[in-house]
GROMACS .gro file of N, CA, C and O in nm:
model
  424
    1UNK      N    1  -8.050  -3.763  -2.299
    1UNK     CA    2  -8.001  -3.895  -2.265
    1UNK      C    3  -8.018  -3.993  -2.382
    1UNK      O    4  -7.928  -4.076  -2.396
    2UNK      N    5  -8.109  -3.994  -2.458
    2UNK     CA    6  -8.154  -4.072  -2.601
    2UNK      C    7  -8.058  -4.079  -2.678
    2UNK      O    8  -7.997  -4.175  -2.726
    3UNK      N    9  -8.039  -3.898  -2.693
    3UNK     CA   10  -7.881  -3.904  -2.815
    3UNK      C   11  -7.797  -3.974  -2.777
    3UNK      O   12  -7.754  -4.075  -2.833
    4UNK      N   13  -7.746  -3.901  -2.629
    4UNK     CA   14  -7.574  -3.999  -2.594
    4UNK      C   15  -7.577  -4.139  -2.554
    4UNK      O   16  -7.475  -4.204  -2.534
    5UNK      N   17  -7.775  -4.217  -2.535
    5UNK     CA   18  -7.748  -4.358  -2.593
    5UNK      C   19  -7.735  -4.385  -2.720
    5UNK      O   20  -7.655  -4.471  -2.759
    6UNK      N   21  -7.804  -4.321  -2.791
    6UNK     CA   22  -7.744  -4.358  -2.933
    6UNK      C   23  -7.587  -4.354  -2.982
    6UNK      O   24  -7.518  -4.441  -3.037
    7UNK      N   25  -7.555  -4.214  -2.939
    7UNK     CA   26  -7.413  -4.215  -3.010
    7UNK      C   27  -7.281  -4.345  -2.919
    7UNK      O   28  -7.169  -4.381  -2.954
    8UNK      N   29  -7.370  -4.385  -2.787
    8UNK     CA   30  -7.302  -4.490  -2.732
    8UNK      C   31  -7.305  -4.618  -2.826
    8UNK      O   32  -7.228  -4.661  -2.911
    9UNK      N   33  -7.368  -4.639  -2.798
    9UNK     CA   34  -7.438  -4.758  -2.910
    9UNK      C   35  -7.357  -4.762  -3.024
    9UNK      O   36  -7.282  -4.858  -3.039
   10UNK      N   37  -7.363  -4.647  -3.127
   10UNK     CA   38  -7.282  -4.662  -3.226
   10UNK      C   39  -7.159  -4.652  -3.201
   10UNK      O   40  -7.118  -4.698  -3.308
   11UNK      N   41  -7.078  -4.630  -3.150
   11UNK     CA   42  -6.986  -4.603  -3.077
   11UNK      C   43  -6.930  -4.763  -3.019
   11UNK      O   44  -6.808  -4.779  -3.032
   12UNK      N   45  -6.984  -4.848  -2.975
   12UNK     CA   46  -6.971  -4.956  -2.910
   12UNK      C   47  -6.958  -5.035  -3.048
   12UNK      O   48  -6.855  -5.097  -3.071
   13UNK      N   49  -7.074  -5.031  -3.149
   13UNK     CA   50  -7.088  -5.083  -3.259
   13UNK      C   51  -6.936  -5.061  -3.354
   13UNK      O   52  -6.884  -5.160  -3.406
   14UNK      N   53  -6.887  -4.952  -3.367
   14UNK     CA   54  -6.760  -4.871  -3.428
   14UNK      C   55  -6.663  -5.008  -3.401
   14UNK      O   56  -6.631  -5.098  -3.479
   15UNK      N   57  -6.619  -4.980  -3.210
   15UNK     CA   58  -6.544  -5.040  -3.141
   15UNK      C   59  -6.508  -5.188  -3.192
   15UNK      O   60  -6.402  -5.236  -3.234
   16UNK      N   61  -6.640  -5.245  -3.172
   16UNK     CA   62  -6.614  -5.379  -3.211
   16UNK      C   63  -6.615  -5.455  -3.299
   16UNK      O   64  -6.570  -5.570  -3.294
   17UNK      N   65  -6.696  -5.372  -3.448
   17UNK     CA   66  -6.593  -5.380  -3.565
   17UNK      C   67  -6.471  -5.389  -3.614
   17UNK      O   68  -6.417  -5.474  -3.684
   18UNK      N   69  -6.415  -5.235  -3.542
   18UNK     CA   70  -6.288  -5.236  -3.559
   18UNK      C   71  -6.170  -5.378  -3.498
   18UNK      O   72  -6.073  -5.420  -3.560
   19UNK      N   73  -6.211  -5.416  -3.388
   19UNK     CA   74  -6.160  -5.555  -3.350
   19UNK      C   75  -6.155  -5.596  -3.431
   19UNK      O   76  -6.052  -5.600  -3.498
   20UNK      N   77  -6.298  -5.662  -3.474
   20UNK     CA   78  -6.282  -5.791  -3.517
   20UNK      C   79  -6.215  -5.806  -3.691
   20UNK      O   80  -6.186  -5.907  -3.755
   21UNK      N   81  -6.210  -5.680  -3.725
   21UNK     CA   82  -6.095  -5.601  -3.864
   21UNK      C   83  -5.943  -5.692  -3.785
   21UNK      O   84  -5.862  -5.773  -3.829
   22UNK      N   85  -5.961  -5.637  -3.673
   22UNK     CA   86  -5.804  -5.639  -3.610
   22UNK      C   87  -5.781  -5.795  -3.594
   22UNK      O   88  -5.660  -5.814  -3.588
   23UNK      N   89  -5.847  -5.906  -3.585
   23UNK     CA   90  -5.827  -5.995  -3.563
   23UNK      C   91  -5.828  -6.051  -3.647
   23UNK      O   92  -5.760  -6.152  -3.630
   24UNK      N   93  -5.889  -6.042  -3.780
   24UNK     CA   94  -5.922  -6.136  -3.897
   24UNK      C   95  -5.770  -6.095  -3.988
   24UNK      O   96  -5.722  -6.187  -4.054
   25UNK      N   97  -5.689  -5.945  -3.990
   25UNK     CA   98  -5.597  -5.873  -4.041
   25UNK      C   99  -5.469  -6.022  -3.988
   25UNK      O  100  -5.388  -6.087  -4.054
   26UNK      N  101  -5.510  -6.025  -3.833
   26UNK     CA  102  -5.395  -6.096  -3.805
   26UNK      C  103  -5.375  -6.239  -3.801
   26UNK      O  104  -5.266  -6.296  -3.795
   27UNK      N  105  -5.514  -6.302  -3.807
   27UNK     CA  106  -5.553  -6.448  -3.864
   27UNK      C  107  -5.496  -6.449  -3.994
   27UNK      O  108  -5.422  -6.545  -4.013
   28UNK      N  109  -5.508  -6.373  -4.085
   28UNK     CA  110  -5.469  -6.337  -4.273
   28UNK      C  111  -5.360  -6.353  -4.286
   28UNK      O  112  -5.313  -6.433  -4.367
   29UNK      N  113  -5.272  -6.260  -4.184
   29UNK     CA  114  -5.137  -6.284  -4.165
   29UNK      C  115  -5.053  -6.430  -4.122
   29UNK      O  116  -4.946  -6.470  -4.167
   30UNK      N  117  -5.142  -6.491  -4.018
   30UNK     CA  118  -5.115  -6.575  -3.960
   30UNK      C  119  -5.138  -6.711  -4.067
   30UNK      O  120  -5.058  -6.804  -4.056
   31UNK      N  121  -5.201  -6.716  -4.126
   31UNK     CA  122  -5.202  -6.784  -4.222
   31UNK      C  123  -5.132  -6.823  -4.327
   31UNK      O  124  -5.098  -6.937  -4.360
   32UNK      N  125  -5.111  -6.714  -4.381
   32UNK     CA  126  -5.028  -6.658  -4.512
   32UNK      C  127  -4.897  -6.675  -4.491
   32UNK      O  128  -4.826  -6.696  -4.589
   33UNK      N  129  -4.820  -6.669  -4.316
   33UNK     CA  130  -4.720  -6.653  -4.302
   33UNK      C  131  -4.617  -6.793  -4.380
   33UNK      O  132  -4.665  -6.899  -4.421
   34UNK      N  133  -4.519  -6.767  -4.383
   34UNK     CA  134  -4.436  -6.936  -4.431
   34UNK      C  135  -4.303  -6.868  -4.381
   34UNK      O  136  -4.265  -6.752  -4.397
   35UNK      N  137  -4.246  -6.969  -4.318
   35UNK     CA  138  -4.109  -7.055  -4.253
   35UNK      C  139  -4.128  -7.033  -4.129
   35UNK      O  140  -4.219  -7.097  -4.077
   36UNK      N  141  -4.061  -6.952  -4.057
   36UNK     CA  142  -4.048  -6.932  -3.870
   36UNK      C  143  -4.134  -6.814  -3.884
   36UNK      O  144  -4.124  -6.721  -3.964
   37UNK      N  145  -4.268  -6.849  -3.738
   37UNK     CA  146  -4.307  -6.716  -3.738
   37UNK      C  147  -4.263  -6.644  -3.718
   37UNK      O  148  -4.307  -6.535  -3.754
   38UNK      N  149  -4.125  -6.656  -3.637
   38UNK     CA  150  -4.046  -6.533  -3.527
   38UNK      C  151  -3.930  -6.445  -3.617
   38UNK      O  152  -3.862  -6.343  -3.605
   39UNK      N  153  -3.950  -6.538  -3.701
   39UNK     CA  154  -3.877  -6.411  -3.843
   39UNK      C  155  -3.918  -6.341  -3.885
   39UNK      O  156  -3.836  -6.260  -3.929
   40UNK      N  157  -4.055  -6.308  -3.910
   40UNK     CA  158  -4.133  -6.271  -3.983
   40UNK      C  159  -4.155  -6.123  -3.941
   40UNK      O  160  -4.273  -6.094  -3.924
   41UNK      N  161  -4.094  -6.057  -3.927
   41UNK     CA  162  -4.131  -5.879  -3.881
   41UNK      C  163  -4.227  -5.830  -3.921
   41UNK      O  164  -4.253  -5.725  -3.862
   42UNK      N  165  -4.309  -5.863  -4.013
   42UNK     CA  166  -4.429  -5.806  -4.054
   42UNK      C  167  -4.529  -5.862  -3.950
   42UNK      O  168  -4.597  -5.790  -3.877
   43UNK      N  169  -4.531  -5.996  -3.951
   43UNK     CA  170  -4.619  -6.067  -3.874
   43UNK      C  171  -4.648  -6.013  -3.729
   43UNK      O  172  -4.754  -5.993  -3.670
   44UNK      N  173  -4.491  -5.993  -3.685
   44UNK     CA  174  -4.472  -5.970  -3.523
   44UNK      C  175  -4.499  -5.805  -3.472
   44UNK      O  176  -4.539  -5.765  -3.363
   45UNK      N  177  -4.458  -5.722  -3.604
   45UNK     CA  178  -4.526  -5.609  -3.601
   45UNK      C  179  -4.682  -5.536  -3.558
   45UNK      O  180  -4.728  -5.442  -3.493
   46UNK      N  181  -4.734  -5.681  -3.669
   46UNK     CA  182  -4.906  -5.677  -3.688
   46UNK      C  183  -4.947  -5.716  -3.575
   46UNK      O  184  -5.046  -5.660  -3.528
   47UNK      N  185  -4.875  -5.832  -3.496
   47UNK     CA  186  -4.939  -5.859  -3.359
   47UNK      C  187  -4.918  -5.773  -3.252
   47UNK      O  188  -5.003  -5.744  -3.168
   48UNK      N  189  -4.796  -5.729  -3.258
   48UNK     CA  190  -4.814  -5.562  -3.132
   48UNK      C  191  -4.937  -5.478  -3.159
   48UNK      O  192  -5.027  -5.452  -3.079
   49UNK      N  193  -4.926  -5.435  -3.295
   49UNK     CA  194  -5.017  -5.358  -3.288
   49UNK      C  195  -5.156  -5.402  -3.270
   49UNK      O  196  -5.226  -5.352  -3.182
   50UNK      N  197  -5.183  -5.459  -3.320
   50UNK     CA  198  -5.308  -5.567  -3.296
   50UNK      C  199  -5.340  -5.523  -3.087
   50UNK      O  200  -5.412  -5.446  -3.024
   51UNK      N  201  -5.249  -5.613  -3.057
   51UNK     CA  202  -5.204  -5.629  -2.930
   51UNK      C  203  -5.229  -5.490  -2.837
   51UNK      O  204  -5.294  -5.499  -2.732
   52UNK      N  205  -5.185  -5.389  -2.871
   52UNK     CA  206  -5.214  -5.221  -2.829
   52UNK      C  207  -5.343  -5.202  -2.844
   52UNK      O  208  -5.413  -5.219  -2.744
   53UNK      N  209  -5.392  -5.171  -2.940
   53UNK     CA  210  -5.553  -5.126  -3.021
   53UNK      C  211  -5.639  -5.224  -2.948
   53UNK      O  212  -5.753  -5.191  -2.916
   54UNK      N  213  -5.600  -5.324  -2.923
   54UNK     CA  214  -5.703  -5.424  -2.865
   54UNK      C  215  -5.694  -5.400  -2.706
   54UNK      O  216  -5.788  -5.421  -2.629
   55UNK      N  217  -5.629  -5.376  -2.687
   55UNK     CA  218  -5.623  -5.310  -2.539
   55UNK      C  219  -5.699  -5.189  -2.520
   55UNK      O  220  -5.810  -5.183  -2.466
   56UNK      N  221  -5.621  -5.074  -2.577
   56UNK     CA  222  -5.743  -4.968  -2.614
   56UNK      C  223  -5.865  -4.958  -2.647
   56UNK      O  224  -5.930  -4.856  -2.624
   57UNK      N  225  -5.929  -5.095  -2.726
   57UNK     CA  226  -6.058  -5.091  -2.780
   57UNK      C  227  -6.132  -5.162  -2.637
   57UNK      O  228  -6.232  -5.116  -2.582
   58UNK      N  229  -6.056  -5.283  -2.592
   58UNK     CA  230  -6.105  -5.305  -2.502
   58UNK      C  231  -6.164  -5.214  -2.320
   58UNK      O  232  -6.258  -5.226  -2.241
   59UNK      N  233  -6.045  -5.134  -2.331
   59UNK     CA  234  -6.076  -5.026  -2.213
   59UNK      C  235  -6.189  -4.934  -2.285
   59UNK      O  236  -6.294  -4.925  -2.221
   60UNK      N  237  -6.184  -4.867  -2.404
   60UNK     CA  238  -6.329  -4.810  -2.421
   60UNK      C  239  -6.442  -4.890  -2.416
   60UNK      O  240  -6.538  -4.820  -2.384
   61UNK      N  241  -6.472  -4.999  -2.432
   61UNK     CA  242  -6.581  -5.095  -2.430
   61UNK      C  243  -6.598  -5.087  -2.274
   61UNK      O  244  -6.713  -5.056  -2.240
   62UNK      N  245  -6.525  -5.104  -2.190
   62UNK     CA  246  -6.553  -5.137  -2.067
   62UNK      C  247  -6.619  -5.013  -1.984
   62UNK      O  248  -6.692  -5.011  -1.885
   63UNK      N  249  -6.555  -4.895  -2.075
   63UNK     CA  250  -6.590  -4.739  -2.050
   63UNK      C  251  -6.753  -4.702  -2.050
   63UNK      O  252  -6.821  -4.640  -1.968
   64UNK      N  253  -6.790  -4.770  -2.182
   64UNK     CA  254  -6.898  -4.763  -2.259
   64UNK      C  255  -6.984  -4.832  -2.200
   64UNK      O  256  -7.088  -4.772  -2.176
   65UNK      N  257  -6.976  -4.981  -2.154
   65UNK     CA  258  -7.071  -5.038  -2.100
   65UNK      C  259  -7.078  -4.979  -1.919
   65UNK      O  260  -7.146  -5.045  -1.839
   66UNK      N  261  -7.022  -4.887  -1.884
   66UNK     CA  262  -7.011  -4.867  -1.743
   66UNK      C  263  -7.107  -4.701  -1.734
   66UNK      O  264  -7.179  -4.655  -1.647
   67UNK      N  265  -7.061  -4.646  -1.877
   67UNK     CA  266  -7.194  -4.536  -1.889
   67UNK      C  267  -7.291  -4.588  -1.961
   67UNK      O  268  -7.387  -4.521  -1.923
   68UNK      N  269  -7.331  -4.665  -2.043
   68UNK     CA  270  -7.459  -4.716  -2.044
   68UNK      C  271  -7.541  -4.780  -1.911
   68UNK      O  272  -7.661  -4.750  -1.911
   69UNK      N  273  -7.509  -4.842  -1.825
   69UNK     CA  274  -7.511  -4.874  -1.705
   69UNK      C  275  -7.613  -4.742  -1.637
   69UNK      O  276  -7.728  -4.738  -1.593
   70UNK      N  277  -7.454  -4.596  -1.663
   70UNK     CA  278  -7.533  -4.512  -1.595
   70UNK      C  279  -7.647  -4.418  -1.649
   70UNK      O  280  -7.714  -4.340  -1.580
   71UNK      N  281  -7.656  -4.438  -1.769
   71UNK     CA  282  -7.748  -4.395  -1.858
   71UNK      C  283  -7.901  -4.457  -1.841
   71UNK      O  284  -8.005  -4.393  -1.856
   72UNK      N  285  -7.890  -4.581  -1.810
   72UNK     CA  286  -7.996  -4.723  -1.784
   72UNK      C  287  -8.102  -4.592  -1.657
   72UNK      O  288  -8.214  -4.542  -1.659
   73UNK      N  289  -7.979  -4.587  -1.561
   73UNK     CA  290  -8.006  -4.565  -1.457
   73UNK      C  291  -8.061  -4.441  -1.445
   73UNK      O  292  -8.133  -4.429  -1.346
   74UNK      N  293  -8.050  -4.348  -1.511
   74UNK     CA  294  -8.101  -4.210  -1.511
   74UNK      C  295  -8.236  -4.239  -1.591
   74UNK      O  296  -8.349  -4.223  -1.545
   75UNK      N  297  -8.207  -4.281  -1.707
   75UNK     CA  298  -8.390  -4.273  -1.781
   75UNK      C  299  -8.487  -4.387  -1.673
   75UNK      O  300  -8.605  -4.364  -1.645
   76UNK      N  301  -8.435  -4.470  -1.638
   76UNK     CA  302  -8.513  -4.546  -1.545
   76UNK      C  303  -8.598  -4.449  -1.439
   76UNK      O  304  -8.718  -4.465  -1.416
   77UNK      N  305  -8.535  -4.369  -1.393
   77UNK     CA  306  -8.574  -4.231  -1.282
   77UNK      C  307  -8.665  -4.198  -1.345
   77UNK      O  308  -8.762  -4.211  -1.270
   78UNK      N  309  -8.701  -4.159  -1.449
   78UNK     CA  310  -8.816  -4.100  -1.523
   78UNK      C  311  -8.899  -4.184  -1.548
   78UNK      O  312  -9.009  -4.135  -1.570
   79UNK      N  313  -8.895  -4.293  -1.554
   79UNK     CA  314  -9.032  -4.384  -1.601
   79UNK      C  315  -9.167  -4.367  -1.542
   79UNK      O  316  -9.269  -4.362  -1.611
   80UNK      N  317  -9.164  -4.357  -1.397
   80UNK     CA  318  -9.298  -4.307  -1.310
   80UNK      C  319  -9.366  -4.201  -1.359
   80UNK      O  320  -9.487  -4.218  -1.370
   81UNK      N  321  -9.305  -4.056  -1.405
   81UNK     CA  322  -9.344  -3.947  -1.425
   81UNK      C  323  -9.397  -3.955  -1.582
   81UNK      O  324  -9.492  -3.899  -1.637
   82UNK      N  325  -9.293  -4.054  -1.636
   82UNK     CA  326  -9.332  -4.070  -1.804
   82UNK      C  327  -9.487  -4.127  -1.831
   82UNK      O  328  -9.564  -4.088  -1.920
   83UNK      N  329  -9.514  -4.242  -1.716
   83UNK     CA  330  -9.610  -4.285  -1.741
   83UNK      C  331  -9.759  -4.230  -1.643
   83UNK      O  332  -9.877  -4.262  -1.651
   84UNK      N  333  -9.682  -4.132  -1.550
   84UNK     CA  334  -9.846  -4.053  -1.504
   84UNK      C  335  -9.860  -3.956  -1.601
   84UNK      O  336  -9.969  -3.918  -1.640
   85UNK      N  337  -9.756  -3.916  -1.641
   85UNK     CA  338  -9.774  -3.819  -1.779
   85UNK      C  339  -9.865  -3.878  -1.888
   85UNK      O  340  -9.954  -3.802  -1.927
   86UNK      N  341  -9.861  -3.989  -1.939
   86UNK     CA  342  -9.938  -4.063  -2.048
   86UNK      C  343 -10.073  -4.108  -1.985
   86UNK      O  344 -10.161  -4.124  -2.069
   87UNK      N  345 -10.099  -4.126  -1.887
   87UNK     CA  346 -10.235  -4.156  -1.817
   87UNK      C  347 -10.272  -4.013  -1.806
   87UNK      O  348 -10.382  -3.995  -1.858
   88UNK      N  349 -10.227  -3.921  -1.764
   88UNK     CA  350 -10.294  -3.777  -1.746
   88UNK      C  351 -10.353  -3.765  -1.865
   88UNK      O  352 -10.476  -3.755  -1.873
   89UNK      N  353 -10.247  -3.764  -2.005
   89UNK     CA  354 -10.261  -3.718  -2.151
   89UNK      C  355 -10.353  -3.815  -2.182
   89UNK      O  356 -10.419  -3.729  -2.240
   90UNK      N  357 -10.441  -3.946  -2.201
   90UNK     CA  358 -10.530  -3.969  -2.245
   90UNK      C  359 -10.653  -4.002  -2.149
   90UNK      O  360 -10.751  -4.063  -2.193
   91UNK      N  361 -10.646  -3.958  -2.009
   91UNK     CA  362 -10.740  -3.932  -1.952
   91UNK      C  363 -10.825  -3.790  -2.005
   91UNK      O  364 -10.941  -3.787  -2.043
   92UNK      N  365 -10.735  -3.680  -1.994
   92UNK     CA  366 -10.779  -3.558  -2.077
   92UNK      C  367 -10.815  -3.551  -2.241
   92UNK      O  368 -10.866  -3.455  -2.299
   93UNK      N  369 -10.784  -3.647  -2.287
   93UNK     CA  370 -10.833  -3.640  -2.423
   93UNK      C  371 -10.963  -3.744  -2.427
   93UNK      O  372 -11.028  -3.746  -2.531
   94UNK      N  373 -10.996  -3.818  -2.332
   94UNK     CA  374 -11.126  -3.899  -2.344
   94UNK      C  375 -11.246  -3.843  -2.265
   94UNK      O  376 -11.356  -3.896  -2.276
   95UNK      N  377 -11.218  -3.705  -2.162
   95UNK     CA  378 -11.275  -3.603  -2.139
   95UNK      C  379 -11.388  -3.561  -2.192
   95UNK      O  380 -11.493  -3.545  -2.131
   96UNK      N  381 -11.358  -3.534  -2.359
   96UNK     CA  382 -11.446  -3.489  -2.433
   96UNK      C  383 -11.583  -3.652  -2.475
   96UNK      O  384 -11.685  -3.613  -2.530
   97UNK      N  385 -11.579  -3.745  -2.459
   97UNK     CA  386 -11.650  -3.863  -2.457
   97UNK      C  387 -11.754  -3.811  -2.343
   97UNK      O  388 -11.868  -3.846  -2.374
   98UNK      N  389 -11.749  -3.732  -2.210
   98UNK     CA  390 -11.826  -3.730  -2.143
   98UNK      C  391 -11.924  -3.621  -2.151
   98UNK      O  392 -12.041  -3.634  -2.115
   99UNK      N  393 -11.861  -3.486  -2.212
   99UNK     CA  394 -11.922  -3.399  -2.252
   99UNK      C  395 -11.854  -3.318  -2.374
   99UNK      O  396 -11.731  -3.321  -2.378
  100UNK      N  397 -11.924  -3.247  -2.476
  100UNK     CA  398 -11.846  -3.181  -2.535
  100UNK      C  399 -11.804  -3.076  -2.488
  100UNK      O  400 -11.738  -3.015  -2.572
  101UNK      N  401 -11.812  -3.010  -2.365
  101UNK     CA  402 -11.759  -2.869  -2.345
  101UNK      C  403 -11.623  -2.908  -2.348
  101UNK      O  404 -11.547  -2.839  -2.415
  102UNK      N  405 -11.573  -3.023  -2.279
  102UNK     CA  406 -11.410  -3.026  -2.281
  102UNK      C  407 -11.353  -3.047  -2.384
  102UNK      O  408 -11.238  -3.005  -2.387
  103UNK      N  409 -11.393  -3.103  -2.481
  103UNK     CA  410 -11.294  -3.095  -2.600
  103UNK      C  411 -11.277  -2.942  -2.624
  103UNK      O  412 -11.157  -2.925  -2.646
  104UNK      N  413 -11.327  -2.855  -2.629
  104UNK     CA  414 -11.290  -2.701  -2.666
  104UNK      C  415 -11.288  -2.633  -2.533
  104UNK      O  416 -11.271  -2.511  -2.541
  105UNK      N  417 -11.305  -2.693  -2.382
  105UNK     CA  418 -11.236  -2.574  -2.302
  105UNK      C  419 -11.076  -2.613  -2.245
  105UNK      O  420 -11.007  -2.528  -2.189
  106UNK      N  421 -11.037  -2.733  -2.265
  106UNK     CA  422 -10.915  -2.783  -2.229
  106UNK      C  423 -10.840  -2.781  -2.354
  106UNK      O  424 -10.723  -2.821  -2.356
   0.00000   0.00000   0.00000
């Protein structure tokens, strides 16, 4: 579960880079443009596509935050066991404080 939060994460990170590429590409444009925007086929090009990809980037984001969600939710399940596990593990290692036989029979 660690990895596929991580590779979520980066993954989310990827995503919304790539936007904000996509938005600054078409601000650049939008800027730069001169006379009628609606002439401009390059311009109106850049904004479909813009327009698509941002749709797409947006449905994976929504993807992503809906399995992180369920990811939350599964390592959460383990927390009880994680932490009688860590009370077991240095209860048994302070063992040997009471006698030395346990440091060498455990």
């Amino acid at each position: 579960l660690a990895d596929q939060r991580t590779a979520l994460i980066q993954d989310m990170s990827d995503l919304s880079e790539t936007l904000k590429e996509l938005e600054d590409s078409l601000l650049y444009e939008l800027a730069n443009s001169t006379g009628n925007i609606l002439d401009n086929t390059d311009l109106i090009s850049t904004l479909e596509q813009t327009k698509t990809k941002a749709t797409e980037i947006s449905a994976k984001l929504e993807l992503a935050k809906t399995t992180a969600a369920e990811i939350e939710v599964a390592t959460s399940q383990y927390q009880p066991v994680a932490k009688r596990g860590s009370i077991l593990f240095f209860v048994m290692a302070s063992l040997s404080a009471l006698n030395n036989m346990y440091e060498l029979s455990l």
